XYZ file of C-alpha atoms in Angstrom:
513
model
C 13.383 59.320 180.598
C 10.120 58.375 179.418
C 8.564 59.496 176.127
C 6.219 62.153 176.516
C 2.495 61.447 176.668
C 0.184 63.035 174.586
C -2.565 65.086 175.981
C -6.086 66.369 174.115
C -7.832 67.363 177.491
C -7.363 71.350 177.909
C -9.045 71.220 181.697
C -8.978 68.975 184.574
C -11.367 65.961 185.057
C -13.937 66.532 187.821
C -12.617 66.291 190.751
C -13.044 63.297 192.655
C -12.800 62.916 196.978
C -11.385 60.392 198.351
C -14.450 58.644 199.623
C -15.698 58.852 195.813
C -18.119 61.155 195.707
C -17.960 64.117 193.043
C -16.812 67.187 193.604
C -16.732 70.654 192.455
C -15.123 70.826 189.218
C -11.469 72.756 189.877
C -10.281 75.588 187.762
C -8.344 74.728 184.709
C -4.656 74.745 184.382
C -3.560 76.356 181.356
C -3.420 73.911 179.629
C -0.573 74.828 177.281
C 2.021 74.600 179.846
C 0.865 71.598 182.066
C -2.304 69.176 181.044
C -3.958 67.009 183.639
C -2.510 63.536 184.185
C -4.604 61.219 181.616
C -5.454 57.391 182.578
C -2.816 56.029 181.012
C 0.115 58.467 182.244
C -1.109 56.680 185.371
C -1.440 53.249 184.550
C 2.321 53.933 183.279
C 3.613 55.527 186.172
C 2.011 52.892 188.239
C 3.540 49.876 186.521
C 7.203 51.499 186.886
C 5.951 51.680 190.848
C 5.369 47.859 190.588
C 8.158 46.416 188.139
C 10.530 48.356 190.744
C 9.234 47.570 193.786
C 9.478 51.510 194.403
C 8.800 52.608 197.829
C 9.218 56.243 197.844
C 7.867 58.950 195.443
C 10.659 61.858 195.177
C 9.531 65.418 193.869
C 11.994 67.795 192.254
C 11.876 71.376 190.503
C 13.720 74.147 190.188
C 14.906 77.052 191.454
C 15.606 80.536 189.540
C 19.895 79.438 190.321
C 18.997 76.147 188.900
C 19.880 73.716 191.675
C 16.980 70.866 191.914
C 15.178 71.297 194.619
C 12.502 67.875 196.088
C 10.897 66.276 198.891
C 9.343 62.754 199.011
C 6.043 61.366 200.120
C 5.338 57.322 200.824
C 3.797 55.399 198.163
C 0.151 54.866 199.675
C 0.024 59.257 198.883
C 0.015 58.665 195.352
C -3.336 57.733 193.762
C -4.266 55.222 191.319
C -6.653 57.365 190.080
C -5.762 59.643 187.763
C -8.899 61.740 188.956
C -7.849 62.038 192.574
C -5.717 63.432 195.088
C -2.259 64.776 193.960
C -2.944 64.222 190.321
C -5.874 66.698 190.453
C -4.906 68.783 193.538
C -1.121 69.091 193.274
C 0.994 69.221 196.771
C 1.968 72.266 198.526
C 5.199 73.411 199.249
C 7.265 77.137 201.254
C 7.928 78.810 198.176
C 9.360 81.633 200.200
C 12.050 79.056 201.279
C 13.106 78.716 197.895
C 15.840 81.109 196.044
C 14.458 83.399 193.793
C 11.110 82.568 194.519
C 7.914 84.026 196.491
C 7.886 86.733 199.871
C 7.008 85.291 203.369
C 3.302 86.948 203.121
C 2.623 84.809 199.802
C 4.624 81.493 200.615
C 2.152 79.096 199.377
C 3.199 77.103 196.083
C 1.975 73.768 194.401
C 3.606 71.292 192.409
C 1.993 69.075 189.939
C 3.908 66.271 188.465
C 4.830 65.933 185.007
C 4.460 62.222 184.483
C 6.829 61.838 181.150
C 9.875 62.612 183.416
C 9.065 59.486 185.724
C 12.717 57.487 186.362
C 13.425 55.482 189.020
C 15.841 57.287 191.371
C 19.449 57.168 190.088
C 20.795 58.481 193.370
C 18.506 56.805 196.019
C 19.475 53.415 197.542
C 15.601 52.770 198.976
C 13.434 52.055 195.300
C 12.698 55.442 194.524
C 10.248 57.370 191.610
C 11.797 60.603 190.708
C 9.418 62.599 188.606
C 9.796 66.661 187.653
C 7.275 68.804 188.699
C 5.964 72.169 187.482
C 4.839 75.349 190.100
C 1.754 76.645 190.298
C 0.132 79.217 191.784
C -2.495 77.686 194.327
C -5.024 80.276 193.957
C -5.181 80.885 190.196
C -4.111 77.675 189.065
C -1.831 79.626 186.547
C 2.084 78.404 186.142
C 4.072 79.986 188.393
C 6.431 83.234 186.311
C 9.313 82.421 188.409
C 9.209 78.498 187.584
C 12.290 78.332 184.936
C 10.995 74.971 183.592
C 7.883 77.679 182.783
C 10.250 79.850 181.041
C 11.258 77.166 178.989
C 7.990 76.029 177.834
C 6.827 79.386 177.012
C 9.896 79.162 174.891
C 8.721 76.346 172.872
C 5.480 77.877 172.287
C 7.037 81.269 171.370
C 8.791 79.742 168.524
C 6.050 78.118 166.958
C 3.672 81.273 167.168
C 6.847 83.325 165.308
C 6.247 80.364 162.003
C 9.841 80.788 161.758
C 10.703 77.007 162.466
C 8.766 74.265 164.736
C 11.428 72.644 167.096
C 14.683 73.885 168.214
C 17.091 71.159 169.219
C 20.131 71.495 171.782
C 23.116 69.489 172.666
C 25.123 70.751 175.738
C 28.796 69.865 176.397
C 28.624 70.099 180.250
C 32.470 69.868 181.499
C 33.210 69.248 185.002
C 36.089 68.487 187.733
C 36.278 64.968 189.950
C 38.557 65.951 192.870
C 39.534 63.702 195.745
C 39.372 66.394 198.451
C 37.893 70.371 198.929
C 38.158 72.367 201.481
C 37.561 76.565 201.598
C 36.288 78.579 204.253
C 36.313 82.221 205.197
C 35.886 83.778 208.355
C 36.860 87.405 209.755
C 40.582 86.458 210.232
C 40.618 83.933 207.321
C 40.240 82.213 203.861
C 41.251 80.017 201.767
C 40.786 77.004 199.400
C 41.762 73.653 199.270
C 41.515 71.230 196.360
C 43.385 67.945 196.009
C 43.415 65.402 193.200
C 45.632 62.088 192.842
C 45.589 63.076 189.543
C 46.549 66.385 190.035
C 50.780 67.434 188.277
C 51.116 69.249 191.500
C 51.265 65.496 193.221
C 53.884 64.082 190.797
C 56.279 64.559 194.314
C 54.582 63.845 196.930
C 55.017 60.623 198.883
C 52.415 58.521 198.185
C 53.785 54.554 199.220
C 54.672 54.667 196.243
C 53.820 57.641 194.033
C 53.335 55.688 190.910
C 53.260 58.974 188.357
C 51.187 59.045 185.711
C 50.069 63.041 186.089
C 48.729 64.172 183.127
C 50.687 67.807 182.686
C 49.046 70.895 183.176
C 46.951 71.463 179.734
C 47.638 67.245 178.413
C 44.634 65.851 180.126
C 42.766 65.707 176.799
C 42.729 62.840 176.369
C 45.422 60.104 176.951
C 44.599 56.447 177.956
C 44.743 54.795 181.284
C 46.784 54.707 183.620
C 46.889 58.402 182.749
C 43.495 58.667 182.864
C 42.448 57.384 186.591
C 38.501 58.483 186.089
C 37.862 56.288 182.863
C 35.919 53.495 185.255
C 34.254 56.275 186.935
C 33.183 57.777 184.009
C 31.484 55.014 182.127
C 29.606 54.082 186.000
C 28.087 57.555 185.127
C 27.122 57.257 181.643
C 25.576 53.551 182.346
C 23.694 55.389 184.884
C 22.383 57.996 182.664
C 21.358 55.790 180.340
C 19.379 53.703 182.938
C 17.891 56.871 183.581
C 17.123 57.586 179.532
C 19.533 59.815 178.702
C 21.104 58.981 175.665
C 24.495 59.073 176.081
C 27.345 59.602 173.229
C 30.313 59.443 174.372
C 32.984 60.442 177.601
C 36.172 61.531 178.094
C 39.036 63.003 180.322
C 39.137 66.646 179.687
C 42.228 69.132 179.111
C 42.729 70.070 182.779
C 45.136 67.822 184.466
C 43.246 67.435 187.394
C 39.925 65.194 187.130
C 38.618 67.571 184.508
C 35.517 65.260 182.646
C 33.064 65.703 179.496
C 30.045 63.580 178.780
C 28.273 64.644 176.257
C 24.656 63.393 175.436
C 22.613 63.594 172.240
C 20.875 66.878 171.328
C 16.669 66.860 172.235
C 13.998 69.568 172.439
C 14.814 72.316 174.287
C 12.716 71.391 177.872
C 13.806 67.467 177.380
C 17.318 68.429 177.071
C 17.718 71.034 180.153
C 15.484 68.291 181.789
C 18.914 65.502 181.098
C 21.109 68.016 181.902
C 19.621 68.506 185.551
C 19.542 64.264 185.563
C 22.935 63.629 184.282
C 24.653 66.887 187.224
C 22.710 64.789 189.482
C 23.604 61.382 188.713
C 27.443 62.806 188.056
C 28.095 64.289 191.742
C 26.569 60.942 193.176
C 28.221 58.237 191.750
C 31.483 60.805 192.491
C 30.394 60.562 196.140
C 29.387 57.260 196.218
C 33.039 56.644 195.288
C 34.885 58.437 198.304
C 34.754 61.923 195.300
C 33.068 65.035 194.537
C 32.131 66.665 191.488
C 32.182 70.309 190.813
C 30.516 72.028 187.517
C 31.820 75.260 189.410
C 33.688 76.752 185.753
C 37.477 77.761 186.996
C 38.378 75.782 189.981
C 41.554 75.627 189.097
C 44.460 78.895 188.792
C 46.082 78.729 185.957
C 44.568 75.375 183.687
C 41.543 75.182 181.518
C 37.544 75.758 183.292
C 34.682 73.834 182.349
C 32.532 75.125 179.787
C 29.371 74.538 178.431
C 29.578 74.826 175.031
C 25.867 75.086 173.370
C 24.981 72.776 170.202
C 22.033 74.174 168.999
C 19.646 74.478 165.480
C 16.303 74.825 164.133
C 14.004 72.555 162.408
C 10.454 73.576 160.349
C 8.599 70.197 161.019
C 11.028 67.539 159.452
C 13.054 70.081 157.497
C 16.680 71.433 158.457
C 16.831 74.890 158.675
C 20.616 75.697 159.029
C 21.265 73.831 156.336
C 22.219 75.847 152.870
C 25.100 73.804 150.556
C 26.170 76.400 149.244
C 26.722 78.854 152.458
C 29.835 79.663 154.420
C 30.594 75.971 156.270
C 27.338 75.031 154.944
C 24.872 76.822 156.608
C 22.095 78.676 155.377
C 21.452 83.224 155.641
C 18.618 81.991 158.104
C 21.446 80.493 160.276
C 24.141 82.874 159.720
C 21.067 85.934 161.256
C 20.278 83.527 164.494
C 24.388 83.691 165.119
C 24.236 87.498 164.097
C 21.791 87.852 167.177
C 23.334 85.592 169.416
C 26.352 88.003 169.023
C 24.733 91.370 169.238
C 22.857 90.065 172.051
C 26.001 88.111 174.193
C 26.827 90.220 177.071
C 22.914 89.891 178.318
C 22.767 85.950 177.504
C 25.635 85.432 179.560
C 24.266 86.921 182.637
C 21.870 83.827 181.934
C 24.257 81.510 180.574
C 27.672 82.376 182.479
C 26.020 83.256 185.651
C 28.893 83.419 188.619
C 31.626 85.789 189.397
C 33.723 82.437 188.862
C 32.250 82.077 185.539
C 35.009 85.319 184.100
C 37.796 83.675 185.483
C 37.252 81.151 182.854
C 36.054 83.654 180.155
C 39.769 85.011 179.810
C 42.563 84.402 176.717
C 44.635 81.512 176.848
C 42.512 78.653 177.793
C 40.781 77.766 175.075
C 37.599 79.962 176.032
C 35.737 81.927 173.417
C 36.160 85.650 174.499
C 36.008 87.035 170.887
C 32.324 87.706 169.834
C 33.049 86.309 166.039
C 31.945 83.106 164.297
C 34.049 80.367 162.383
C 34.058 77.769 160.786
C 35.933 74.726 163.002
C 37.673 78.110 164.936
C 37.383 77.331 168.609
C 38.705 80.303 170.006
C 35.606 82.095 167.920
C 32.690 82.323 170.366
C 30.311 81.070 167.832
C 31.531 77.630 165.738
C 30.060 76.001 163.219
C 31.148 72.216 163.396
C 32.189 70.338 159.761
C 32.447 67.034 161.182
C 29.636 65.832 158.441
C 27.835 67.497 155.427
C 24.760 66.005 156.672
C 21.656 68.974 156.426
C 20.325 67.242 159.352
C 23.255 67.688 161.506
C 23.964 71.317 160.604
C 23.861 73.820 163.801
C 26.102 75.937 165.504
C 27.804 75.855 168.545
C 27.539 78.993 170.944
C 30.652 78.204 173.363
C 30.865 81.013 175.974
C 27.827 79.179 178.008
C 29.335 77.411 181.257
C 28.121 74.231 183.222
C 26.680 76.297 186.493
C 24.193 78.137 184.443
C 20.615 77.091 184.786
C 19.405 75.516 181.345
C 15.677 76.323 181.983
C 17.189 80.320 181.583
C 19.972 79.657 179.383
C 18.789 78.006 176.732
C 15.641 80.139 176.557
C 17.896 82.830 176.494
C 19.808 82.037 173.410
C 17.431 81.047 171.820
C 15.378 84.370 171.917
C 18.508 85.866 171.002
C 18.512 84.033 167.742
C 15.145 84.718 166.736
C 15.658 88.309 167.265
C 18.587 87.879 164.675
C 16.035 86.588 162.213
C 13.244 88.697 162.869
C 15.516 91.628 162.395
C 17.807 89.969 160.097
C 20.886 90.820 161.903
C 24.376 90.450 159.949
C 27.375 89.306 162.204
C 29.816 90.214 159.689
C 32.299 88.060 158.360
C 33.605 84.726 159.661
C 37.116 85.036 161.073
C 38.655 81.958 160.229
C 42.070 82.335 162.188
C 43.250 82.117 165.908
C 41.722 84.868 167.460
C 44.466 85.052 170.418
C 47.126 85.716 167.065
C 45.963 88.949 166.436
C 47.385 91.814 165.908
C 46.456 94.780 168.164
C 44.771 96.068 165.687
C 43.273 93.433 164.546
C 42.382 92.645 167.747
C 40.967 95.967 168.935
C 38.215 95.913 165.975
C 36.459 92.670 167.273
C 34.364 93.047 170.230
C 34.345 90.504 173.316
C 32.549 89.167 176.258
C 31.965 90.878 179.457
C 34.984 90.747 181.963
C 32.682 90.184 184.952
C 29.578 89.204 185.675
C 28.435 93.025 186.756
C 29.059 94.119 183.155
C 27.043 91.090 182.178
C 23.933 92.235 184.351
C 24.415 95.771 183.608
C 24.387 94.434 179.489
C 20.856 92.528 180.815
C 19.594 95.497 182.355
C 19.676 97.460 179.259
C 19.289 95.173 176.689
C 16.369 92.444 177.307
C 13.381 93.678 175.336
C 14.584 90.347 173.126
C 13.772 88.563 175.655
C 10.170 89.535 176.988
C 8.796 88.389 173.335
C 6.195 86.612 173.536
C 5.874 86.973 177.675
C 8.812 83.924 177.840
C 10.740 85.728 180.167
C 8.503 88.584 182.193
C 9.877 91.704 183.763
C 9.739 90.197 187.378
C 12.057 87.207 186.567
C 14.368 90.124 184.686
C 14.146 91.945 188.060
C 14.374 89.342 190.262
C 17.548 87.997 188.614
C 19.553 91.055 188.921
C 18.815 91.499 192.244
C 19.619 88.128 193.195
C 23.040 87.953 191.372
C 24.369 91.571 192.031
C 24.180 90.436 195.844
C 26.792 87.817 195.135
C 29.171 90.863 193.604
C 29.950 92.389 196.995
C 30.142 89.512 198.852
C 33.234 88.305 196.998
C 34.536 91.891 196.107
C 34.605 92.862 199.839
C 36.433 90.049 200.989
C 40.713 90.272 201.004
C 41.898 87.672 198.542
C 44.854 85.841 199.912
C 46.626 87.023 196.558
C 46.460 90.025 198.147
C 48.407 89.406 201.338
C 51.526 88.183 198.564
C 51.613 91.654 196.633
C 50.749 94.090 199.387
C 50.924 92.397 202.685
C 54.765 94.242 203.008
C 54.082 97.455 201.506
């Protein structure tokens, strides 16, 4: 995406009509969270228009699940004039249409575009702008609480007002599945699911004129060469879209599931600018899958009995230009500042994953044997340990930790705010988390075993663990009791709706009883 422009105004221009007389000035934004568009965020946005030939202007944001959400408008609705219309006014939109958001009797919403997220369309075959938007309410001209892209923001701010560090930086390893064909459904007298991959072990008999093998086994998808791997062309027609779009792009690869399973990983960026890319790159992924006769799925356990997709959670702080995870002579390297931000995002797990692993689905990956991090420890290289420290370089700058419980259907506007909080509570209360465990935590003995604590087993024990335990995360008025409340309501009505249902597991163990 574009670089972000700087902004010195704190309150909108005067407003302007469209027949160019003045008007009354509008109330200001705060300013913090969303400045006016400036002349030359226009004069920018407007040359991408032309150089592009773009005919359509496409509006997306967020809602509280994290699925982008957009409608478009023709090109003639967009001013050139960064003192009129939508620049100044914003565009309405049904908030109460929206998950998570407003009640029928207070529906009204606007949007107001960010202009440093402007792209042309990766997913659109008529020229299209995409550009990000942020919620507001229409009345006060305050950010909307429930906006998560707020939530973030107020994140960034939060840190800087603690003087603890400047900038935190994340780097998400988003995993996901490329299948060929899905199919589920449930009714009164039925339910099931489908999935089908060519490159699926379970295919290595089936007729297919001719079956030319080539399955990677169960587990031994990570990573062989082609023919094994099937998706590699696929693959790199996502990345060179991402970096089209300005995503900077590191590297991709077939993942451990033999089935489609995928990682591309991107380089790390401020925490807003990287949960923006990550809502780009799950776009631009399940497009070019369908635009090749596929579908991609960042759903974490499709698949019974082979790895889920994870999200495992690069993350570190810096004070201006100065690493501050970095200590030489720590454990791995890392600094007692460091080791207190893991010793909170440890205490503080089981209510960051109702954030960060936010499905019933998401436990069926969160289990031993798989290579997920159930064991609330941290480690040096250790992935079974839920909280890694990498050792690929003794660089200072590229010190961090990786928190690896996080999955890929969370919504990164809540879950990296989330951990993060939970990391400056470590600091700000100087939390220990013990001593490193530095062997395979699925070795254990029983004993050893029964001494380390672990992540919830479902997602109600992670909402219950949010219910009780988020004062970490109303600091500083990032997250605010009616998002808190709002998300437990909204999640613990999925809980019954799978829990009621007869699993057709169910009709093999008890069907003859």
């Amino acid at each position: 995406m574009a670089t972000t422009v700087n902004r010195s105004r704190t309150k909108h221009a005067q407003a302007v009509s469209r027949d160019g007389s003045s008007a009354a000035p509008a109330k200001a934004f705060n300013s913090s969270f969303h400045a006016a568009a400036t002349e030359e965020d226009v004069k920018r946005i407007w040359k991408l228009i032309k150089d592009n030939n773009i005919k359509i202007i496409d509006l997306k944001f967020n809602d509280l699940p994290g699925l982008w959400q957009h409608f478009s408008i023709p090109i003639h609705e967009l001013d050139q004039d960064y003192r009129r219309g939508i620049w100044v006014d914003g565009i309405g939109f049904d908030g109460s249409s929206i998950r998570g958001f407003q009640k029928i009797q207070e529906s009204d919403m606007n949007l107001y575009l960010d202009p440093s997220t402007a792209v042309v369309d990766p997913g659109c075959e008529v020229p299209t702008l995409s550009v990000v938007c942020d919620i507001f309410d229409p009345l006060t001209r305050q950010p909307y609480s429930r906006d998560p892209r707020f939530i973030a923001r107020k994140a960034e701010a939060y840190l800087k007002k603690t003087g603890i560090a400047t900038t935190s930086y994340w780097g998400p390893e988003a995993e996901f599945f490329v299948f060929d064909d899905i199919r589920f459904d449930q009714t009164e007298n039925q339910g099931y699911y489908f999935i089908d991959s060519n490159e699926g072990e379970w295919n290595s008999g089936r007729d297919e004129k001719p079956n030319l093998g080539y399955k990677p086994r169960y587990k031994e998808g990570y990573f062989p060469v082609p023919p094994h791997d099937s998706q590699q062309d696929l693959r790199s027609e996502m990345i060179l879209k991402m970096i089209a779009s300005g995503i900077p792009v590191e590297k991709q690869h077939h993942e451990v599931a033999t089935a489609g399973q995928a990682e591309i990983d991107i380089r790390y960026g401020t925490l807003v600018k990287t949960a923006d890319n990550l809502l780009l790159y799950k776009y631009i992924v399940k497009n070019v899958a369908r635009k090749n006769g596929k579908v991609a799925t960042f759903m974490p356990k499709p698949l019974f009995g082979d790895n889920g997709s994870g999200m495992h959670t690069h993350q570190s702080l810096f004070n201006n230009d100065q690493p501050l995870f970095a200590d030489k002579n720590g454990y791995a390297g890392i600094s007692q500042l460091c080791k207190w931000y893991i010793g909170g995002l440890l205490k503080h797990a089981a209510a960051i994953l109702a954030f960060a692993a936010p499905t019933t689905n998401s436990y069926k990956r969160l289990v031993p044997g798989y290579e997920a991090p159930v064991n609330l420890v941290y480690s040096a290289r250790n992935r079974s340990a839920a909280c890694r420290i990498p050792v690929y370089t003794d660089h200072p700058r590229a010190k961090r930790i990786e928190f690896r419980p996080p999955d890929p259907s969370c919504n990164p506007y809540l879950a990296f705010p989330a951990m993060l909080m939970a990391g400056l509570d470590g600091i700000q209360n100087r939390i220990d988390p013990g001593k490193p465990l530095d062997k395979n935590t699925y070795e254990l003995s029983p004993e050893e075993a029964g001494k380390i604590a672990t992540v919830p087993g479902s997602l109600e024990e992670s909402l219950n663990a949010l219910e009780k335990d988020h004062a970490f995360l109303l600091k500083g008025d990032v997250f605010t009791k009616d998002v808190i409340d709002v998300w437990l309501e909204y999640k613990r009505q999925e809980i019954p709706k799978v829990g009621l249902r007869p699993h057709p597991y169910e009709f093999y163990l008890y069907f003859d009883i």
